[in-house]
XYZ file of C-alpha atoms in Angstrom:
755
model
C -26.620 7.882 7.223
C -28.363 4.581 5.918
C -31.074 6.990 4.198
C -28.948 9.704 2.695
C -26.842 6.810 1.213
C -29.681 4.928 -0.451
C -30.532 8.666 -1.696
C -27.010 9.171 -3.281
C -27.382 5.589 -5.378
C -30.698 6.459 -6.268
C -29.687 9.893 -7.951
C -26.592 8.056 -9.726
C -27.125 8.050 -13.734
C -28.427 5.210 -15.081
C -25.905 2.656 -16.263
C -22.980 4.415 -14.412
C -21.513 0.662 -13.472
C -22.604 -1.324 -16.422
C -19.071 -1.849 -17.673
C -18.775 -4.702 -20.054
C -17.167 -7.138 -17.851
C -20.408 -7.048 -15.359
C -21.092 -9.992 -17.246
C -19.714 -12.077 -14.460
C -22.196 -10.621 -12.008
C -24.412 -13.541 -13.974
C -27.096 -13.125 -11.053
C -30.538 -12.299 -13.024
C -30.146 -14.415 -16.163
C -32.697 -13.718 -18.975
C -36.538 -13.576 -17.899
C -35.387 -13.227 -14.204
C -37.131 -10.169 -12.914
C -37.268 -8.344 -16.540
C -40.602 -10.390 -17.672
C -41.979 -6.609 -17.873
C -39.455 -4.869 -20.046
C -40.196 -4.098 -23.344
C -37.107 -4.332 -25.469
C -38.254 -0.872 -27.622
C -36.119 2.473 -27.056
C -37.256 4.926 -29.835
C -35.402 7.451 -28.496
C -32.061 4.795 -28.873
C -33.156 3.882 -32.348
C -33.483 7.635 -33.535
C -30.191 8.493 -31.958
C -28.152 5.861 -33.564
C -29.522 6.217 -36.969
C -28.760 9.733 -37.023
C -25.037 8.952 -35.814
C -24.485 6.586 -38.757
C -22.667 4.310 -36.536
C -24.437 1.193 -38.541
C -23.391 0.636 -42.112
C -26.251 1.394 -44.471
C -28.955 -1.504 -44.596
C -27.791 -3.196 -41.681
C -29.752 -1.114 -38.880
C -32.419 -3.407 -38.535
C -29.972 -6.162 -38.413
C -28.320 -4.391 -35.591
C -31.892 -3.797 -33.703
C -32.997 -7.282 -34.266
C -29.275 -8.791 -32.708
C -29.739 -6.160 -29.582
C -33.019 -8.068 -29.038
C -31.655 -11.161 -28.857
C -29.951 -13.126 -25.950
C -26.399 -13.053 -25.648
C -24.613 -16.541 -26.206
C -22.574 -17.975 -23.654
C -19.016 -17.404 -23.877
C -16.068 -19.269 -21.626
C -12.229 -18.606 -21.735
C -9.823 -21.191 -20.353
C -7.155 -20.166 -18.253
C -4.458 -19.628 -20.584
C -1.281 -19.816 -17.914
C -2.674 -23.127 -16.359
C -0.661 -26.095 -17.154
C -3.692 -28.321 -17.392
C -5.412 -25.859 -20.147
C -4.763 -28.244 -22.860
C -6.606 -31.244 -20.850
C -9.305 -28.900 -19.907
C -9.600 -27.997 -23.572
C -9.851 -31.376 -24.799
C -12.463 -32.283 -22.035
C -14.576 -29.650 -23.343
C -14.534 -30.789 -26.816
C -14.470 -34.549 -26.606
C -16.934 -35.000 -23.614
C -19.241 -31.774 -23.119
C -19.274 -30.014 -26.530
C -19.831 -33.447 -28.327
C -23.117 -34.256 -25.927
C -24.484 -30.866 -26.414
C -24.662 -30.620 -30.145
C -27.254 -33.349 -30.142
C -29.639 -31.747 -27.748
C -33.048 -30.187 -28.473
C -34.278 -28.029 -26.118
C -37.852 -26.198 -26.137
C -37.564 -26.936 -29.675
C -34.372 -25.301 -30.166
C -31.705 -27.562 -31.119
C -27.999 -26.686 -29.541
C -25.131 -25.734 -32.219
C -22.051 -27.335 -31.240
C -19.768 -24.426 -29.505
C -17.307 -23.134 -31.878
C -13.951 -21.216 -30.782
C -13.630 -17.598 -31.395
C -11.755 -16.867 -34.387
C -9.873 -14.150 -33.220
C -8.605 -15.718 -29.666
C -5.365 -17.511 -29.511
C -4.869 -21.083 -29.241
C -9.042 -21.968 -29.137
C -8.930 -20.746 -25.600
C -12.226 -19.348 -25.637
C -15.405 -20.490 -26.951
C -19.148 -19.601 -27.900
C -22.332 -21.095 -28.192
C -25.958 -20.339 -29.203
C -26.893 -21.301 -25.969
C -28.224 -18.095 -23.182
C -26.968 -18.227 -19.654
C -31.047 -18.937 -18.593
C -30.785 -22.073 -20.795
C -27.644 -23.334 -19.173
C -28.295 -22.841 -15.594
C -32.166 -24.017 -15.870
C -32.238 -27.299 -18.168
C -32.116 -30.395 -16.993
C -29.988 -31.710 -19.705
C -27.444 -29.608 -19.404
C -27.116 -29.846 -15.928
C -23.402 -31.540 -15.716
C -22.345 -29.266 -18.079
C -23.570 -26.476 -15.799
C -22.036 -27.986 -13.000
C -18.934 -28.556 -14.690
C -18.714 -24.696 -15.390
C -19.335 -23.542 -11.967
C -16.969 -25.746 -10.274
C -14.165 -25.195 -13.143
C -14.481 -21.174 -12.814
C -14.520 -21.731 -8.747
C -11.176 -23.513 -9.297
C -9.607 -20.748 -11.781
C -9.732 -23.193 -14.758
C -12.608 -21.539 -16.451
C -13.792 -18.096 -16.848
C -17.409 -17.086 -17.916
C -16.602 -14.207 -19.536
C -18.649 -12.072 -22.472
C -16.631 -12.404 -25.779
C -16.202 -8.678 -26.488
C -14.646 -8.066 -22.818
C -11.782 -10.633 -23.514
C -10.548 -8.015 -26.186
C -8.426 -5.105 -24.489
C -5.803 -7.817 -22.497
C -5.039 -9.260 -25.935
C -4.359 -5.496 -27.458
C -2.071 -4.589 -24.584
C 0.311 -7.089 -25.796
C 1.612 -8.127 -21.798
C 4.807 -9.550 -21.358
C 6.226 -11.016 -18.274
C 8.013 -7.862 -16.997
C 5.714 -5.466 -17.202
C 4.069 -3.322 -14.558
C 0.188 -3.188 -15.181
C -2.447 -0.911 -13.990
C -6.070 -1.694 -14.105
C -7.837 1.309 -13.063
C -11.510 0.050 -12.866
C -11.169 -3.246 -12.700
C -14.095 -5.070 -10.786
C -15.295 -7.797 -10.913
C -11.959 -8.518 -12.401
C -12.587 -11.042 -15.786
C -10.291 -8.632 -17.354
C -7.799 -8.718 -14.485
C -7.653 -12.233 -14.727
C -6.918 -12.379 -18.307
C -3.761 -9.924 -17.317
C -2.631 -11.897 -14.433
C -2.727 -15.193 -16.855
C -0.678 -13.545 -19.624
C 1.794 -12.099 -16.760
C 2.406 -15.836 -16.105
C 2.676 -17.202 -19.398
C 5.706 -18.981 -18.462
C 4.708 -21.340 -15.700
C 8.163 -22.238 -15.024
C 8.820 -18.995 -13.323
C 7.265 -18.556 -10.359
C 7.814 -14.766 -9.559
C 7.298 -13.099 -13.181
C 9.182 -9.685 -12.954
C 5.717 -7.347 -13.815
C 2.641 -7.346 -11.577
C -0.953 -6.285 -11.846
C -2.310 -3.455 -9.631
C -6.176 -4.077 -9.930
C -8.122 -0.872 -8.642
C -11.471 0.103 -8.170
C -13.490 2.935 -6.566
C -16.372 0.672 -4.761
C -15.214 -0.728 -1.793
C -17.461 -4.012 -1.781
C -16.825 -4.671 -5.539
C -12.944 -4.817 -4.337
C -13.773 -7.646 -2.619
C -15.388 -9.470 -5.555
C -12.173 -8.735 -7.515
C -10.449 -10.403 -4.618
C -12.216 -13.343 -5.150
C -11.758 -13.507 -9.125
C -8.058 -12.587 -8.289
C -7.668 -15.545 -5.859
C -8.591 -18.119 -7.847
C -5.267 -17.617 -9.981
C -3.325 -17.715 -6.953
C -0.701 -15.282 -8.239
C 1.911 -13.524 -5.807
C 2.084 -10.852 -8.547
C -1.359 -9.161 -8.035
C -2.513 -6.391 -5.559
C -5.870 -4.912 -5.144
C -6.426 -1.326 -4.172
C -9.627 0.895 -3.582
C -9.142 4.233 -5.157
C -11.042 6.739 -7.750
C -9.275 6.096 -10.306
C -9.930 9.777 -11.439
C -7.103 10.888 -8.916
C -5.528 7.426 -7.807
C -2.468 8.288 -6.253
C 1.050 8.269 -7.709
C 3.318 5.554 -6.309
C 6.687 5.318 -4.923
C 9.433 2.768 -5.131
C 12.883 2.459 -3.991
C 15.525 2.377 -6.988
C 19.041 1.744 -5.455
C 18.222 3.413 -2.516
C 16.318 6.715 -3.802
C 12.733 7.322 -3.709
C 11.160 7.419 -7.294
C 7.586 7.470 -9.038
C 6.354 4.308 -10.382
C 5.163 4.201 -14.198
C 3.564 1.554 -15.610
C 4.285 -0.330 -18.885
C 0.620 -1.137 -19.466
C -2.825 0.318 -18.333
C -6.040 -0.898 -18.842
C -8.562 1.911 -18.751
C -12.136 0.323 -18.751
C -14.243 3.272 -17.562
C -17.529 3.222 -16.344
C -20.030 3.984 -18.716
C -23.805 4.227 -20.034
C -23.619 0.592 -21.017
C -26.006 0.456 -24.006
C -23.593 -2.140 -25.430
C -24.637 -4.439 -22.659
C -28.597 -4.478 -23.653
C -28.290 -8.154 -24.788
C -27.817 -9.118 -21.154
C -28.621 -6.135 -18.940
C -32.232 -5.745 -20.147
C -33.047 -2.795 -17.979
C -30.856 -0.764 -19.625
C -33.673 -0.444 -22.608
C -35.965 1.663 -20.296
C -33.298 3.479 -18.835
C -31.109 4.338 -21.550
C -31.147 8.504 -22.574
C -28.808 10.546 -24.095
C -27.885 12.289 -20.908
C -26.167 9.237 -19.352
C -23.300 9.937 -21.776
C -23.523 13.535 -21.150
C -23.022 12.892 -17.188
C -20.406 10.263 -17.851
C -17.654 11.734 -20.321
C -16.158 13.982 -17.919
C -15.428 11.270 -15.471
C -13.954 9.412 -18.129
C -11.764 11.843 -19.469
C -10.217 12.689 -16.179
C -9.880 8.893 -15.553
C -8.193 8.588 -19.247
C -6.125 11.825 -18.242
C -5.199 10.520 -15.097
C -4.121 6.853 -16.614
C -2.039 8.776 -19.350
C -0.163 10.593 -16.486
C 1.037 7.285 -15.197
C 2.143 5.676 -18.485
C 5.961 5.101 -19.320
C 7.183 6.746 -22.309
C 6.779 3.824 -24.883
C 3.766 2.461 -22.779
C 0.488 1.459 -24.117
C -2.954 2.122 -22.716
C -6.219 0.473 -24.143
C -9.217 2.686 -23.170
C -12.558 0.603 -23.745
C -16.202 1.326 -23.069
C -19.071 -0.876 -23.407
C -21.159 1.770 -24.852
C -21.324 2.444 -28.889
C -22.022 6.024 -28.363
C -19.382 8.555 -29.876
C -19.599 10.986 -26.970
C -18.137 8.014 -24.654
C -15.707 7.036 -27.153
C -14.390 9.000 -29.660
C -15.166 12.352 -28.040
C -13.136 11.116 -25.188
C -9.972 9.765 -27.319
C -10.207 13.118 -29.190
C -9.734 15.086 -26.226
C -6.987 13.274 -24.906
C -5.293 13.517 -27.941
C -5.575 17.021 -28.241
C -4.408 17.867 -24.485
C -1.722 15.484 -25.234
C 0.015 17.964 -27.967
C 1.390 14.718 -29.532
C 2.707 12.952 -26.688
C 0.124 10.273 -27.233
C -1.020 8.701 -30.569
C -3.798 5.695 -31.863
C -1.858 2.763 -32.455
C -3.304 1.065 -35.549
C -4.520 -2.383 -34.189
C -6.244 -3.705 -37.653
C -4.042 -6.810 -37.676
C -3.518 -7.419 -34.215
C -6.573 -9.334 -33.720
C -7.478 -11.606 -37.208
C -10.569 -12.802 -37.558
C -12.247 -10.019 -35.580
C -14.826 -7.991 -37.208
C -15.188 -4.274 -35.970
C -15.753 -0.958 -37.639
C -13.794 1.939 -37.753
C -13.615 4.819 -35.453
C -15.875 7.874 -36.792
C -14.512 11.289 -37.246
C -17.799 13.225 -36.953
C -20.643 12.959 -34.445
C -23.661 15.198 -32.981
C -24.938 15.631 -29.482
C -28.334 15.303 -28.833
C -30.407 15.967 -25.580
C -33.148 13.916 -23.822
C -35.791 16.030 -25.203
C -34.432 15.419 -28.724
C -32.344 18.898 -29.239
C -29.418 18.340 -31.264
C -26.100 20.366 -31.542
C -23.274 19.552 -34.116
C -20.670 22.389 -32.756
C -19.915 23.836 -29.185
C -21.026 27.386 -30.495
C -24.645 26.266 -30.948
C -24.816 25.347 -27.560
C -26.870 27.841 -25.288
C -24.907 29.262 -22.248
C -28.054 27.479 -20.094
C -26.322 24.383 -21.123
C -23.000 24.699 -20.716
C -22.745 23.111 -17.442
C -23.990 19.971 -18.702
C -22.569 20.040 -22.626
C -18.739 20.736 -22.745
C -16.685 21.749 -25.756
C -14.663 18.267 -25.540
C -17.894 16.107 -26.506
C -17.844 17.639 -30.037
C -15.087 16.600 -32.758
C -12.397 18.637 -33.720
C -13.034 21.409 -35.939
C -9.821 21.797 -37.846
C -10.044 19.023 -40.405
C -5.988 18.917 -40.382
C -5.827 18.556 -36.927
C -8.629 15.810 -36.997
C -7.244 13.715 -39.797
C -3.571 13.958 -38.022
C -5.640 12.189 -34.793
C -6.255 8.914 -36.973
C -9.545 8.422 -35.104
C -10.493 5.655 -37.936
C -7.799 3.520 -35.772
C -10.542 3.105 -32.929
C -12.424 -0.323 -32.919
C -16.102 -0.465 -32.766
C -17.989 -4.013 -32.255
C -21.452 -4.164 -33.456
C -23.397 -7.117 -31.956
C -24.613 -8.326 -35.234
C -21.270 -8.962 -37.108
C -20.213 -11.901 -34.712
C -23.206 -12.130 -32.413
C -21.708 -10.123 -29.440
C -22.386 -7.562 -27.128
C -21.535 -3.860 -28.273
C -18.017 -2.556 -27.361
C -15.328 0.100 -28.288
C -11.599 -0.061 -27.980
C -8.879 2.312 -28.412
C -4.859 1.534 -28.089
C -3.049 4.581 -27.345
C 1.002 4.477 -27.352
C 2.781 7.197 -25.255
C 5.946 9.052 -27.292
C 6.597 11.259 -24.851
C 5.888 12.794 -21.473
C 2.084 14.753 -21.040
C 2.699 18.739 -21.485
C 2.522 19.133 -17.953
C 5.448 16.589 -17.244
C 8.961 17.656 -17.486
C 11.037 14.598 -17.759
C 10.795 11.207 -19.883
C 9.589 8.495 -17.600
C 11.221 5.449 -19.996
C 9.825 2.222 -20.594
C 12.103 -0.404 -19.533
C 13.104 -2.693 -22.306
C 13.557 -6.382 -21.868
C 16.783 -7.826 -23.071
C 16.906 -11.491 -23.317
C 19.685 -13.819 -22.724
C 18.964 -15.208 -26.113
C 19.110 -11.415 -27.814
C 22.760 -11.094 -26.024
C 23.970 -14.396 -27.152
C 22.795 -13.409 -30.375
C 24.735 -9.959 -30.600
C 27.853 -11.513 -28.940
C 27.253 -9.148 -25.979
C 26.873 -9.874 -22.098
C 24.428 -7.138 -21.271
C 23.484 -7.443 -17.726
C 19.846 -8.383 -17.331
C 17.846 -5.362 -16.146
C 16.460 -5.302 -12.663
C 13.420 -4.492 -11.068
C 14.933 -0.953 -10.055
C 15.776 -0.293 -13.501
C 11.904 0.579 -13.955
C 12.106 4.104 -14.961
C 10.581 6.768 -12.695
C 10.809 10.347 -11.591
C 12.533 11.254 -8.612
C 10.457 12.161 -5.201
C 11.102 15.760 -5.878
C 9.595 15.619 -9.025
C 6.216 15.772 -7.161
C 7.055 18.244 -4.976
C 7.957 20.328 -7.929
C 4.569 19.759 -9.814
C 5.930 17.395 -12.566
C 2.957 14.994 -12.087
C -0.455 16.514 -12.391
C -3.545 16.877 -14.837
C -4.876 19.761 -16.628
C -7.566 21.854 -15.629
C -9.493 24.960 -16.671
C -10.162 25.365 -20.227
C -10.749 22.116 -22.114
C -11.661 23.177 -25.560
C -7.701 23.464 -26.779
C -7.300 27.354 -26.192
C -3.550 28.304 -25.220
C -2.950 28.372 -21.880
C -0.433 27.992 -18.953
C 0.238 24.280 -18.351
C -0.301 24.362 -14.405
C -1.230 20.770 -12.750
C -4.176 20.998 -10.555
C -3.765 20.935 -6.737
C -3.772 17.245 -5.505
C -6.863 15.863 -3.835
C -7.196 14.879 -0.743
C -7.351 10.999 -0.677
C -10.734 9.705 0.924
C -10.913 6.425 2.149
C -13.840 4.084 2.799
C -14.971 0.782 3.917
C -13.516 -1.501 6.283
C -10.267 -1.071 7.681
C -7.863 -3.953 6.503
C -5.548 -5.711 8.665
C -1.642 -4.718 8.083
C 0.655 -6.283 6.021
C 3.719 -7.184 7.906
C 6.609 -8.358 5.929
C 9.060 -10.864 7.856
C 12.729 -10.146 8.566
C 15.206 -13.059 7.323
C 15.946 -13.781 10.785
C 12.394 -13.972 11.924
C 12.171 -17.400 14.315
C 9.468 -18.831 12.007
C 11.883 -19.406 9.740
C 14.174 -21.495 11.903
C 12.088 -24.801 11.969
C 10.579 -23.921 8.151
C 13.992 -23.647 6.544
C 15.061 -27.280 7.963
C 11.656 -29.110 7.830
C 10.965 -28.226 4.118
C 15.119 -27.996 3.206
C 14.344 -24.413 1.629
C 16.717 -23.641 -1.293
C 19.364 -20.903 -0.524
C 17.970 -18.642 -3.287
C 14.133 -19.046 -1.535
C 13.106 -14.827 -1.154
C 12.461 -14.785 2.934
C 12.095 -10.997 2.353
C 9.176 -11.481 0.214
C 6.983 -13.274 2.767
C 4.234 -11.441 4.888
C 1.751 -12.034 7.744
C -1.432 -9.905 8.277
C -0.928 -9.270 12.275
C 1.759 -7.290 14.459
C 1.365 -9.458 17.593
C 0.329 -12.516 18.271
C 0.483 -15.943 16.608
C 0.906 -15.899 12.931
C -1.883 -17.954 11.768
C -0.791 -17.736 7.842
C 1.909 -16.933 5.873
C 1.611 -15.162 2.267
C 4.096 -14.616 -0.582
C 4.312 -11.638 -2.930
C 6.990 -10.991 -5.877
C 9.797 -8.936 -5.001
C 8.542 -5.861 -7.220
C 5.018 -5.910 -4.956
C 6.903 -5.709 -1.721
C 8.949 -2.776 -3.202
C 5.786 -1.552 -3.827
C 3.879 -2.280 -0.703
C 7.118 -0.849 1.542
C 6.890 2.426 -0.259
C 3.481 3.154 -0.036
C 1.720 2.197 3.031
C 0.253 5.641 3.737
C -0.595 6.433 0.544
C -2.681 3.861 -0.710
C -5.552 1.513 0.499
C -4.392 -2.204 -0.305
C -7.468 -4.436 -0.080
C -5.625 -7.922 -0.490
C -2.394 -9.005 -1.860
C -0.131 -12.135 -2.027
C -0.888 -15.979 -2.055
C -1.257 -18.106 0.954
C 1.738 -20.386 1.189
C 1.537 -21.847 4.685
C -1.103 -22.337 7.472
C -0.391 -22.835 11.143
C -1.282 -26.414 12.380
C -0.822 -27.027 16.061
C -0.577 -30.906 15.188
C 2.853 -30.015 13.139
C 4.801 -29.202 16.126
C 5.395 -32.754 17.055
C 6.862 -33.513 13.404
C 8.865 -30.380 13.581
C 7.315 -27.614 12.267
C 3.959 -25.630 12.876
C 3.032 -24.741 9.497
C 2.145 -26.868 6.949
C 1.682 -26.026 2.978
C -1.436 -24.514 1.218
C -2.787 -25.897 -1.577
C -3.059 -22.072 -3.054
C 0.718 -21.464 -3.048
C 2.019 -24.631 -3.924
C 3.029 -23.886 -7.635
C 4.796 -20.635 -6.362
C 6.374 -22.710 -2.954
C 7.189 -25.737 -4.685
C 10.353 -24.797 -6.635
C 12.268 -23.857 -3.598
C 11.035 -27.097 -1.455
C 13.656 -29.764 -1.697
C 12.391 -32.678 0.467
C 8.988 -33.843 2.163
C 8.001 -34.330 -1.817
C 6.381 -38.004 -2.468
C 5.662 -39.139 -5.793
C 2.659 -40.257 -6.387
C 0.589 -42.264 -9.212
C -3.040 -41.819 -10.692
C -4.739 -44.548 -8.475
C -3.158 -42.781 -5.271
C -4.429 -39.361 -6.057
C -7.856 -40.972 -6.889
C -7.606 -42.436 -3.375
C -6.717 -38.993 -1.911
C -9.342 -36.756 -3.425
C -11.908 -39.487 -3.315
C -11.716 -40.114 0.526
C -10.799 -37.730 3.480
C -8.454 -39.725 5.768
C -7.464 -42.730 3.721
C -5.095 -45.221 5.692
C -1.620 -45.142 4.278
C -1.998 -48.540 3.637
C -4.112 -47.753 0.653
C -1.528 -45.858 -0.900
C 0.710 -47.720 -3.677
C 4.093 -49.587 -2.048
C 5.943 -46.687 -3.416
C 4.043 -43.931 -2.064
C 3.430 -45.688 1.219
C 7.064 -46.395 1.961
C 7.619 -42.612 1.391
C 4.699 -40.894 3.353
C 5.835 -43.117 6.772
C 8.901 -40.808 6.945
C 6.821 -37.377 6.997
C 4.300 -34.838 8.406
C 3.302 -32.190 6.135
C 4.093 -33.421 2.478
C 3.903 -32.398 -1.400
C 2.076 -35.070 -3.364
C 3.502 -34.913 -6.915
C 2.053 -36.516 -9.860
C 4.643 -36.444 -12.962
C 3.320 -37.131 -16.131
C 4.596 -40.226 -18.039
C 5.046 -39.873 -21.730
C 4.987 -43.351 -22.146
C 1.271 -43.449 -20.775
C -0.752 -41.558 -23.254
C -4.070 -42.823 -21.342
C -2.890 -40.899 -18.094
C -3.086 -36.746 -17.854
C 0.256 -35.128 -19.675
C 0.207 -32.328 -17.201
C 1.947 -32.489 -13.834
C -0.376 -32.114 -10.319
C 0.891 -31.211 -7.098
C -1.116 -31.431 -3.887
C -0.607 -30.447 -0.210
C -1.205 -33.293 1.999
C -0.498 -34.074 5.785
C 0.544 -37.386 7.388
C -1.184 -38.476 10.571
C -0.425 -41.703 12.720
C -1.850 -43.807 10.479
C -3.773 -42.149 7.806
C -3.083 -39.237 4.994
C -5.173 -36.507 4.055
C -5.042 -34.098 0.780
C -5.735 -30.392 1.973
C -7.250 -29.642 -1.437
C -10.682 -27.244 -1.920
C -13.362 -29.221 -2.995
C -13.801 -27.484 -6.482
C -10.012 -28.276 -7.043
C -10.526 -31.898 -6.175
C -13.419 -31.897 -8.735
C -11.137 -30.535 -10.969
C -8.463 -33.244 -10.419
C -10.575 -36.061 -10.533
C -12.047 -35.159 -14.038
C -8.264 -34.850 -15.345
C -8.108 -38.412 -14.008
C -10.880 -39.503 -15.966
C -13.300 -39.619 -12.719
C -16.572 -37.360 -13.367
C -17.811 -35.731 -10.419
C -21.683 -34.567 -10.568
C -24.220 -33.420 -7.935
C -27.625 -34.883 -7.732
C -29.636 -31.709 -6.706
C -32.442 -33.891 -5.306
C -30.115 -35.585 -2.927
C -30.560 -39.006 -4.188
C -26.999 -40.593 -4.466
C -28.034 -44.279 -5.310
C -25.569 -46.541 -6.358
C -26.278 -47.708 -10.097
C -24.374 -49.253 -13.203
C -24.945 -47.882 -16.624
C -22.836 -49.551 -19.750
C -19.593 -49.933 -17.550
C -19.832 -47.054 -15.851
C -19.246 -47.794 -12.080
C -20.744 -45.343 -9.771
C -19.095 -44.363 -6.156
C -20.674 -42.025 -4.057
C -19.262 -39.507 -1.980
C -19.919 -37.249 0.801
C -18.828 -33.602 0.700
C -17.691 -32.105 3.483
C -18.217 -28.129 3.391
C -15.117 -27.162 5.591
C -14.731 -23.397 5.983
C -10.927 -23.747 5.867
C -10.634 -25.853 3.038
C -13.575 -24.948 1.073
C -14.913 -28.557 1.480
C -13.676 -31.791 0.738
C -15.159 -35.328 -0.349
C -15.963 -37.292 2.186
C -15.007 -41.481 2.487
C -16.210 -43.461 -0.476
C -19.610 -44.645 -0.113
C -20.737 -42.126 2.587
C -21.990 -39.167 0.224
C -25.915 -39.897 -0.558
C -27.067 -37.744 2.221
C -25.352 -34.560 0.174
C -26.484 -35.970 -3.377
C -23.027 -35.965 -4.743
C -21.794 -38.736 -7.060
C -18.680 -39.839 -8.615
C -18.690 -41.676 -11.700
C -15.240 -43.689 -12.636
C -15.677 -43.746 -16.718
C -12.522 -45.191 -17.588
C -14.115 -47.377 -20.298
C -15.471 -44.870 -21.913
C -12.780 -43.671 -24.241
C -12.483 -40.680 -26.829
C -10.391 -40.167 -29.886
C -6.843 -39.790 -29.635
C -5.508 -36.207 -29.347
C -2.243 -35.250 -30.933
C -1.565 -38.916 -30.856
C -2.483 -39.338 -27.239
C -5.792 -40.965 -26.156
C -7.999 -39.658 -22.864
C -10.555 -41.802 -20.466
C -12.808 -39.592 -19.678
């Protein structure tokens, strides 16, 4: 089995999985394992010169840019309440330090915000990933990026990879499908947009993130878990035949249609040559010919599951028209007017892009060109298909508006290469028989303005087809002739679902009268509107170790599709069993991952703490209660598991102006914050404490211009992912904590920051 599996992998087309979001792999870097690869490919140059995708006189600039290392880009997690603090920290601390550096004769330029990304939430610099990782002068900046990435506050993501989620125009009530999601950089963006309003713990919408590769699904889970959302589900299916999901709508089983779909398909990846250097030697025109059919099948399956009025973004990190415009043109032709290309030219001001092309040619790896399907010899018909060519009819071609597609060329804004197209569904696909209409959000504000009082739409109002529609063949895809000849629209026979990989633990929802809630309800004084039915565990029998929460809409999906889909992960952990807690009246302590989801429903066991209290809790493993300030000390004496809540003081601008909530546990004489290591570092930075790991393990106490160093030991705790140990005992692990409150920075928006 192992030998055959390896052989199958060996025979796969080169670059099949080199989608643009592979940048999050970040495991080789420039120069590591690529020393012998020459950045030349004559076939590549000849092919793209002939296609005419690059403006006249710019081809040499295009090729020079392709040979240069890709700049480092980072994105600040937009929905996090700490985003503004992180942004200020980057601008006033790390970016200012970087612009003064000279590394290997190269002067580091000050990082600049991406002009087309909203609110300065994305930045790029001329530094490559290799320089950031390897240069001793950038060690603190690198550790900052790694730590904040792990805690979900920053994502290291290629610039062009950020474009598709922005063009989807996500709103909090949207049901979203990410068809080829791993490793999850775009999925993270979708989740952030869903949680744009941090005051709403459970948005009505959700994200279902799918990937065909079972192992890569776990990488996707890791990415999604950083954001601690109850509205994300990771599933494992072939995107070209991803199952149609059912939901309960007013007691009837209906079909779920999505408001937004991200279709970021597998591609040849020639737009990623700046970071995936092996593409230079592996690139051939046959890659795109092999992938075109799969890309079209995935796109067809996507629009089938899209609600009328919904948007689907199709994207690749390939510049090849066979994978780009050819797929879009074939999709538009099959739709018979049900789809149209949206004009997105004004959606991202500042982004430079080239319009889609309306004519292109095919070339075999031997160098043979074909301009029309009629020119292709029958011996080539299994490799070259009619859908790979532009439409013959000039009127039909003009009506498609292929110029609305967007191609990003590397030399225009120093990025990778990319292609994106936005499709809007105007009517059902020809092989569907009824309209799955998009649910319209009616805000209370608009109701007030019109003088009416329409009831807010409920999740069950999500439009969908009745169960019998599937039995009658209303959901399916076109097969047979692919070049537009008239034929009877008959959906294909459904493929039998194949499941691979590990067998997952079950997802078991608790009932409202579950004995677990008896003590939890009284212990935490949960509010009456707490959604008990949204709580689940991962075992049918035995003690429940952890309790998780999902949104009401995802619960609906889970309960009605357990036999239809393979769920890898969903929900955010909110409680964990703690045997010591029984003496305090509850066996479950709060989990930091779900504190921002759960806290709005908790009405007791909340301690308000100060900045100094948080410093004590995060820099000492089990500090005595007496080390807390008097107010927090008095409150803590009465409780076991607790919520430690910091509320910003507008009259103290030097302190963080964002709320902080930590999970804690009070012992007999001490108190502990159950916070993962990287999250501890994040909160300490917000409080003006810089945490730095000395790789040589030399944690010597020193003073530098008023900066007092306090050394801490970091304990790698499996369950809590590590925690900072008692003050003054970290030399053996090589971590240092610097209190830098005396190092002030210029005021920001009238506020000052001591970092």
